[in-house]
Amino acid sequence: MERASRRRRHEHPTEHRHPTEHRHPTEHGHPAGQVRFAGRGVDAVCQIAIGLAIFGVYLGVAHGLAVSRSAADARGADLLAVERWLHIAATEPLNNALRGHTALEILAAWEYATTYIITTFGLLGVLWARADPTYRWARDSLAVTTLLGVACFALWPTAPPRLLPGERFVDIVAIHHPPLSWGGGPVSAGANQFAAMPSLHVAWAVWMVVASMRARRVGPAGRAFGAAHLGVTMLVVLATANHYVLDLVAGGAAVAVAAPVASGMGRWATASGTRRVAAADELFLHVQTATNPQYVGGVAMLDTSLGPAPTLDALRRHLAARLSAMSRLTRRVVPAGRLRHHRWASDGDIDLSWHVRETHLPAPGGQVALDGLVARLSVTPLDPDRPPWRIWLVRGLGAHRVAVVVIVHHAVADGLGVVALLRHLLDLPSPPDPHCPADLRTPTDLHPSPDLHPSADSVTTSPDGPAPGPERARRLARAARTPVTRPATVVSGLVSLARDGAAPPMTLSGPLGRSRAYLTTAWSLPAVRSCAHRLEVTVTDLLLAAVGSAATAAVAAAGEEPSGQVLRAAVPVTMRMPGSDQHGVPRGPGNLTAALRLDVPLGPMPPDRRAEQITRRARDRRASGRLPASAAALRLMGALPAPLHRAAARSVYRARFFTAIVSNMRGAPRPLELLGCPLRDVFPIVPLAAQVPLSVGALGWNDRYCVAATVDPARLDPVLFGTALRAALAELTSPELTGRARTSPPPGRPLARSA
């Protein structure tokens, strides 16, 4: 009730009031939107942090507690006596059988000293790398098992058979002491000599069998290997006189206790509704500032000439019916503490009266007013107590047009995620009324494919343009797996990234102001593709060339010489696996992108020649391991503690390494509609980075190439930049370059300035 009352105080007094008239209590503070789904990078943080903490506890037990040697020996002797009474004392005969076989002794010593580490953390790494749903349970159960063992070492220290006085056991591992293992001098200095009960070697081997049986992405061969490893481990720990048979039983019992505890921890985490934010998503929570919120989104233009415009109530009902398929929109951000990561928390009462609003553009309306509204919405803070997104139904564009503006925090989704969100809201057009005159029907495919969403290779943030779909999907899938399957490529890519160094300085870079300008223009997608094909370059390179021409004009207008300067563009590339889920949306929510940094030469030159130069310069970077290395670097950053992750994110996501953001995406190739209104153009919203005053997003949708730029008007003139960008695109799509006459609708319209 208290939270609901607090929300009601935030509401507008009237439904149609202009959005910027509402002054949210946090408007002048740090924009809130801080949170997300526990991802693989954060799981790495947990794995490392938990492992270090447990190892610290182990060292504390080994060196911080005084152990009575006589008491430890007495417990060991008692265990051996019980085993002999039960006729299960297998340690002595196995130890005797191993003695004298030098090769087997060495193999046993190495197996005891090394394989339990390799196999245990190897399986944990495989589950993590393959995003197996069992990973979280496996990690938690391993931690609980180990803590139970360490607790037993502290409360009931027991001498192993090899240390029992008066017995004839031979310490095989100490004789052969494998280097850098528990048998070697440097490492044995930190070992607990009285940690016999229970056997963690066997406990971890039992855990490996249980985890591999539960795992979805471990095959029969992996399970068979786990069982064989358990059998070998049991023989070795006994034959080397490091454990009693009852130690093995206790090790299995520790796993039997830890397994349900870990399951309960998972159920509690699910019930509490909080999950950690993945490293790639949390980056945008770390880098945002009061003057530079990290909001992405889209502007969908609807044609209302064939039917009534959608109403606000209808849009809210439509979204409410589909919200269950968009669970990411039902979570709010729990801010991070100084030592904690951000978290997602379930928001049980989604207030669509706040999230979905309606506004009328001031007279005379039109595209200029809409762009101005989008520019203001892109820097207006979202409510920190709600899921970080809003949708606006915008009227006043002119006859037969309305717009839907979607604003979401970058932590919720990347550009492709926003496309997927829009796709959730859209439908294929209904079959036309047979009684309607043919010239009034909406052009549509009357026999659509059952797959209502384009494949992942056709909806992608791609630097490679219109590459063959299936092959590109396979290539991206391989790139996504590269950090695990081909580490040499990643290492080579990391070296290449380091050699790239800082971005060349550019006149336009500098501190950002609070205001934004949003510029839009739409072109013929077939004309853009035809030009790219004729020049043998990618569509992204054409876009980069147009941006380079516009940046050249902006630098010259600032009184600087553009020749010799280089614009280094960060070009996002999706790392999503190919295919779509049961809802027809590309797999993988959140930010599943890496980035290539491509250089755009400035100075006077035709845009087609600039595009060719960009392609030549980019060829080596695209063929190198920079892309998987970039993704691996983001994951490695996520493995840092929260303060270091925050500092690392802020140090790399700035003008020191790139001076512009250029994102090229593909949308649905089919006509779509919202509430019966055909969708015409969709313009992306791409935020800026620290001291980076320019971002450009392009989205190909239904044969339209929709380009939108976000600029800081304090750093460059939006009118000048927009005019130059449109002129470059017009030249690139001219009949001389495309090799064919311009088709209807016309390929472009003037860019409009927004303050």
Short mmCIF file of C-alpha atoms in Angstrom, two decimals, residues 443-640:
data_model
loop_
_atom_site.label_atom_id
_atom_site.label_comp_id
_atom_site.label_asym_id
_atom_site.label_seq_id
_atom_site.Cartn_x
_atom_site.Cartn_y
_atom_site.Cartn_z
CA PRO A 443 -0.25 -4.68 -49.61
CA THR A 444 0.54 -7.85 -47.73
CA ASP A 445 1.54 -11.45 -48.12
CA LEU A 446 -1.72 -13.39 -48.03
CA HIS A 447 0.13 -16.65 -47.35
CA PRO A 448 2.68 -15.82 -44.66
CA SER A 449 5.22 -18.31 -43.43
CA PRO A 450 4.50 -19.91 -40.07
CA ASP A 451 7.72 -18.29 -38.85
CA LEU A 452 6.39 -14.82 -38.14
CA HIS A 453 9.78 -13.45 -37.18
CA PRO A 454 12.84 -13.25 -39.39
CA SER A 455 15.68 -15.53 -38.51
CA ALA A 456 18.55 -14.32 -36.38
CA ASP A 457 20.69 -13.77 -39.44
CA SER A 458 18.16 -11.37 -40.90
CA VAL A 459 17.59 -9.45 -37.67
CA THR A 460 21.07 -8.51 -36.65
CA THR A 461 23.30 -5.66 -35.73
CA SER A 462 25.74 -6.43 -38.44
CA PRO A 463 28.93 -4.82 -39.69
CA ASP A 464 28.96 -7.20 -42.59
CA GLY A 465 25.85 -6.12 -44.38
CA PRO A 466 23.67 -8.53 -46.32
CA ALA A 467 25.84 -11.62 -46.00
CA PRO A 468 24.20 -14.94 -46.83
CA GLY A 469 21.74 -15.64 -44.03
CA PRO A 470 22.46 -19.25 -42.99
CA GLU A 471 26.22 -18.87 -43.36
CA ARG A 472 26.23 -15.65 -41.34
CA ALA A 473 24.15 -17.30 -38.62
CA ARG A 474 26.62 -20.17 -38.42
CA ARG A 475 29.54 -17.75 -38.35
CA LEU A 476 28.00 -15.75 -35.52
CA ALA A 477 27.27 -18.94 -33.61
CA ARG A 478 30.89 -19.98 -33.97
CA ALA A 479 32.00 -16.53 -32.84
CA ALA A 480 29.82 -16.82 -29.75
CA ARG A 481 31.52 -20.08 -28.82
CA THR A 482 35.03 -18.91 -29.70
CA PRO A 483 36.04 -17.79 -26.18
CA VAL A 484 35.58 -21.40 -25.05
CA THR A 485 36.40 -23.55 -28.07
CA ARG A 486 39.21 -21.55 -29.63
CA PRO A 487 41.08 -19.65 -26.90
CA ALA A 488 44.01 -19.01 -29.22
CA THR A 489 41.75 -16.84 -31.39
CA VAL A 490 40.64 -14.87 -28.36
CA VAL A 491 44.21 -14.35 -27.18
CA SER A 492 45.20 -13.18 -30.65
CA GLY A 493 42.19 -10.85 -30.72
CA LEU A 494 43.06 -9.42 -27.30
CA VAL A 495 46.56 -8.68 -28.55
CA SER A 496 45.07 -6.96 -31.61
CA LEU A 497 42.74 -4.89 -29.43
CA ALA A 498 45.67 -3.82 -27.30
CA ARG A 499 47.63 -2.85 -30.39
CA ASP A 500 44.71 -0.76 -31.64
CA GLY A 501 45.23 1.43 -28.59
CA ALA A 502 43.38 4.67 -28.05
CA ALA A 503 41.21 6.26 -30.70
CA PRO A 504 42.78 9.06 -32.75
CA PRO A 505 41.74 12.44 -31.28
CA MET A 506 38.88 14.16 -33.06
CA THR A 507 37.69 17.76 -32.81
CA LEU A 508 34.07 16.87 -32.02
CA SER A 509 34.82 14.85 -28.86
CA GLY A 510 34.43 16.48 -25.46
CA PRO A 511 32.21 16.85 -22.38
CA LEU A 512 28.51 16.39 -23.14
CA GLY A 513 25.67 18.75 -22.28
CA ARG A 514 22.21 17.87 -21.03
CA SER A 515 20.27 18.38 -24.27
CA ARG A 516 20.08 16.14 -27.32
CA ALA A 517 19.13 16.51 -30.95
CA TYR A 518 17.38 13.61 -32.69
CA LEU A 519 17.47 13.46 -36.49
CA THR A 520 15.59 11.02 -38.72
CA THR A 521 15.49 10.16 -42.40
CA ALA A 522 14.14 7.20 -44.39
CA TRP A 523 15.47 5.74 -47.65
CA SER A 524 14.84 2.90 -50.05
CA LEU A 525 16.49 -0.23 -48.70
CA PRO A 526 16.78 -1.85 -52.18
CA ALA A 527 18.62 1.27 -53.38
CA VAL A 528 21.05 1.11 -50.46
CA ARG A 529 21.69 -2.59 -51.05
CA SER A 530 22.14 -2.05 -54.77
CA CYS A 531 24.80 0.60 -54.10
CA ALA A 532 26.61 -1.68 -51.65
CA HIS A 533 26.56 -4.50 -54.18
CA ARG A 534 27.87 -2.30 -56.98
CA LEU A 535 30.71 -0.90 -54.88
CA GLU A 536 31.44 -4.35 -53.36
CA VAL A 537 31.18 -2.97 -49.84
CA THR A 538 28.86 -3.69 -46.94
CA VAL A 539 25.74 -1.73 -46.06
CA THR A 540 27.39 -0.79 -42.77
CA ASP A 541 30.34 0.66 -44.67
CA LEU A 542 27.94 2.81 -46.71
CA LEU A 543 26.42 4.09 -43.48
CA LEU A 544 29.87 4.76 -42.04
CA ALA A 545 30.82 6.65 -45.19
CA ALA A 546 27.74 8.87 -44.93
CA VAL A 547 28.50 9.53 -41.25
CA GLY A 548 32.10 10.36 -42.20
CA SER A 549 30.91 12.92 -44.74
CA ALA A 550 28.61 14.52 -42.17
CA ALA A 551 31.36 14.51 -39.52
CA THR A 552 33.73 16.14 -42.01
CA ALA A 553 31.27 18.99 -42.49
CA ALA A 554 30.80 19.35 -38.72
CA VAL A 555 34.57 19.50 -38.08
CA ALA A 556 35.05 22.09 -40.82
CA ALA A 557 32.20 24.18 -39.38
CA ALA A 558 34.00 24.15 -36.02
CA GLY A 559 36.95 25.89 -37.67
CA GLU A 560 39.23 22.84 -37.74
CA GLU A 561 40.84 21.04 -40.65
CA PRO A 562 39.12 17.63 -41.13
CA SER A 563 41.78 16.20 -43.45
CA GLY A 564 43.98 13.83 -41.53
CA GLN A 565 41.45 13.30 -38.75
CA VAL A 566 39.88 9.88 -38.20
CA LEU A 567 36.52 9.02 -36.71
CA ARG A 568 36.77 5.70 -34.88
CA ALA A 569 33.29 4.16 -34.79
CA ALA A 570 32.20 1.48 -32.34
CA VAL A 571 30.07 -0.87 -34.45
CA PRO A 572 27.96 -3.31 -32.36
CA VAL A 573 27.73 -6.87 -33.66
CA THR A 574 25.21 -9.37 -32.33
CA MET A 575 26.53 -12.54 -30.70
CA ARG A 576 23.08 -14.14 -30.51
CA MET A 577 22.76 -17.78 -31.39
CA PRO A 578 20.78 -18.41 -34.58
CA GLY A 579 17.08 -19.21 -34.42
CA SER A 580 14.19 -17.90 -32.39
CA ASP A 581 12.25 -18.94 -29.34
CA GLN A 582 8.67 -20.19 -29.18
CA HIS A 583 7.42 -16.63 -29.41
CA GLY A 584 9.29 -15.97 -32.64
CA VAL A 585 11.79 -13.62 -31.01
CA PRO A 586 15.57 -13.99 -31.47
CA ARG A 587 17.15 -16.05 -28.70
CA GLY A 588 19.04 -14.30 -25.96
CA PRO A 589 17.58 -11.28 -24.15
CA GLY A 590 19.67 -8.43 -22.84
CA ASN A 591 22.89 -7.18 -24.40
CA LEU A 592 24.43 -9.96 -26.45
CA THR A 593 26.72 -7.88 -28.59
CA ALA A 594 30.41 -7.30 -29.10
CA ALA A 595 31.89 -4.30 -30.86
CA LEU A 596 34.31 -3.70 -33.71
CA ARG A 597 36.11 -0.37 -33.81
CA LEU A 598 36.35 0.73 -37.43
CA ASP A 599 38.18 3.82 -38.66
CA VAL A 600 36.45 6.35 -40.92
CA PRO A 601 38.79 8.81 -42.68
CA LEU A 602 37.62 12.42 -42.68
CA GLY A 603 38.27 15.08 -45.24
CA PRO A 604 36.73 16.05 -48.60
CA MET A 605 36.03 13.01 -50.76
CA PRO A 606 33.03 11.39 -52.47
CA PRO A 607 31.09 9.11 -50.10
CA ASP A 608 31.49 6.09 -52.40
CA ARG A 609 35.28 6.44 -52.33
CA ARG A 610 35.13 6.88 -48.56
CA ALA A 611 33.11 3.65 -48.31
CA GLU A 612 35.75 1.78 -50.34
CA GLN A 613 38.52 3.11 -48.08
CA ILE A 614 36.56 2.03 -45.00
CA THR A 615 36.16 -1.48 -46.42
CA ARG A 616 39.88 -1.78 -47.11
CA ARG A 617 40.78 -0.55 -43.63
CA ALA A 618 38.21 -2.79 -41.96
CA ARG A 619 39.08 -5.99 -43.81
CA ASP A 620 41.85 -7.08 -41.43
CA ARG A 621 39.88 -6.14 -38.32
CA ARG A 622 36.86 -8.15 -39.41
CA ALA A 623 38.98 -11.18 -40.21
CA SER A 624 40.87 -11.03 -36.91
CA GLY A 625 39.83 -12.29 -33.50
CA ARG A 626 38.86 -8.81 -32.30
CA LEU A 627 35.14 -9.60 -32.23
CA PRO A 628 35.28 -12.68 -29.95
CA ALA A 629 38.04 -10.99 -27.98
CA SER A 630 35.78 -8.01 -27.37
CA ALA A 631 33.04 -10.31 -26.09
CA ALA A 632 35.57 -12.15 -23.91
CA ALA A 633 36.86 -8.86 -22.52
CA LEU A 634 33.35 -7.88 -21.44
CA ARG A 635 32.96 -11.22 -19.67
CA LEU A 636 36.35 -10.89 -18.00
CA MET A 637 35.38 -7.44 -16.78
CA GLY A 638 32.23 -8.96 -15.34
CA ALA A 639 34.40 -11.36 -13.33
CA LEU A 640 35.75 -8.41 -11.35
#
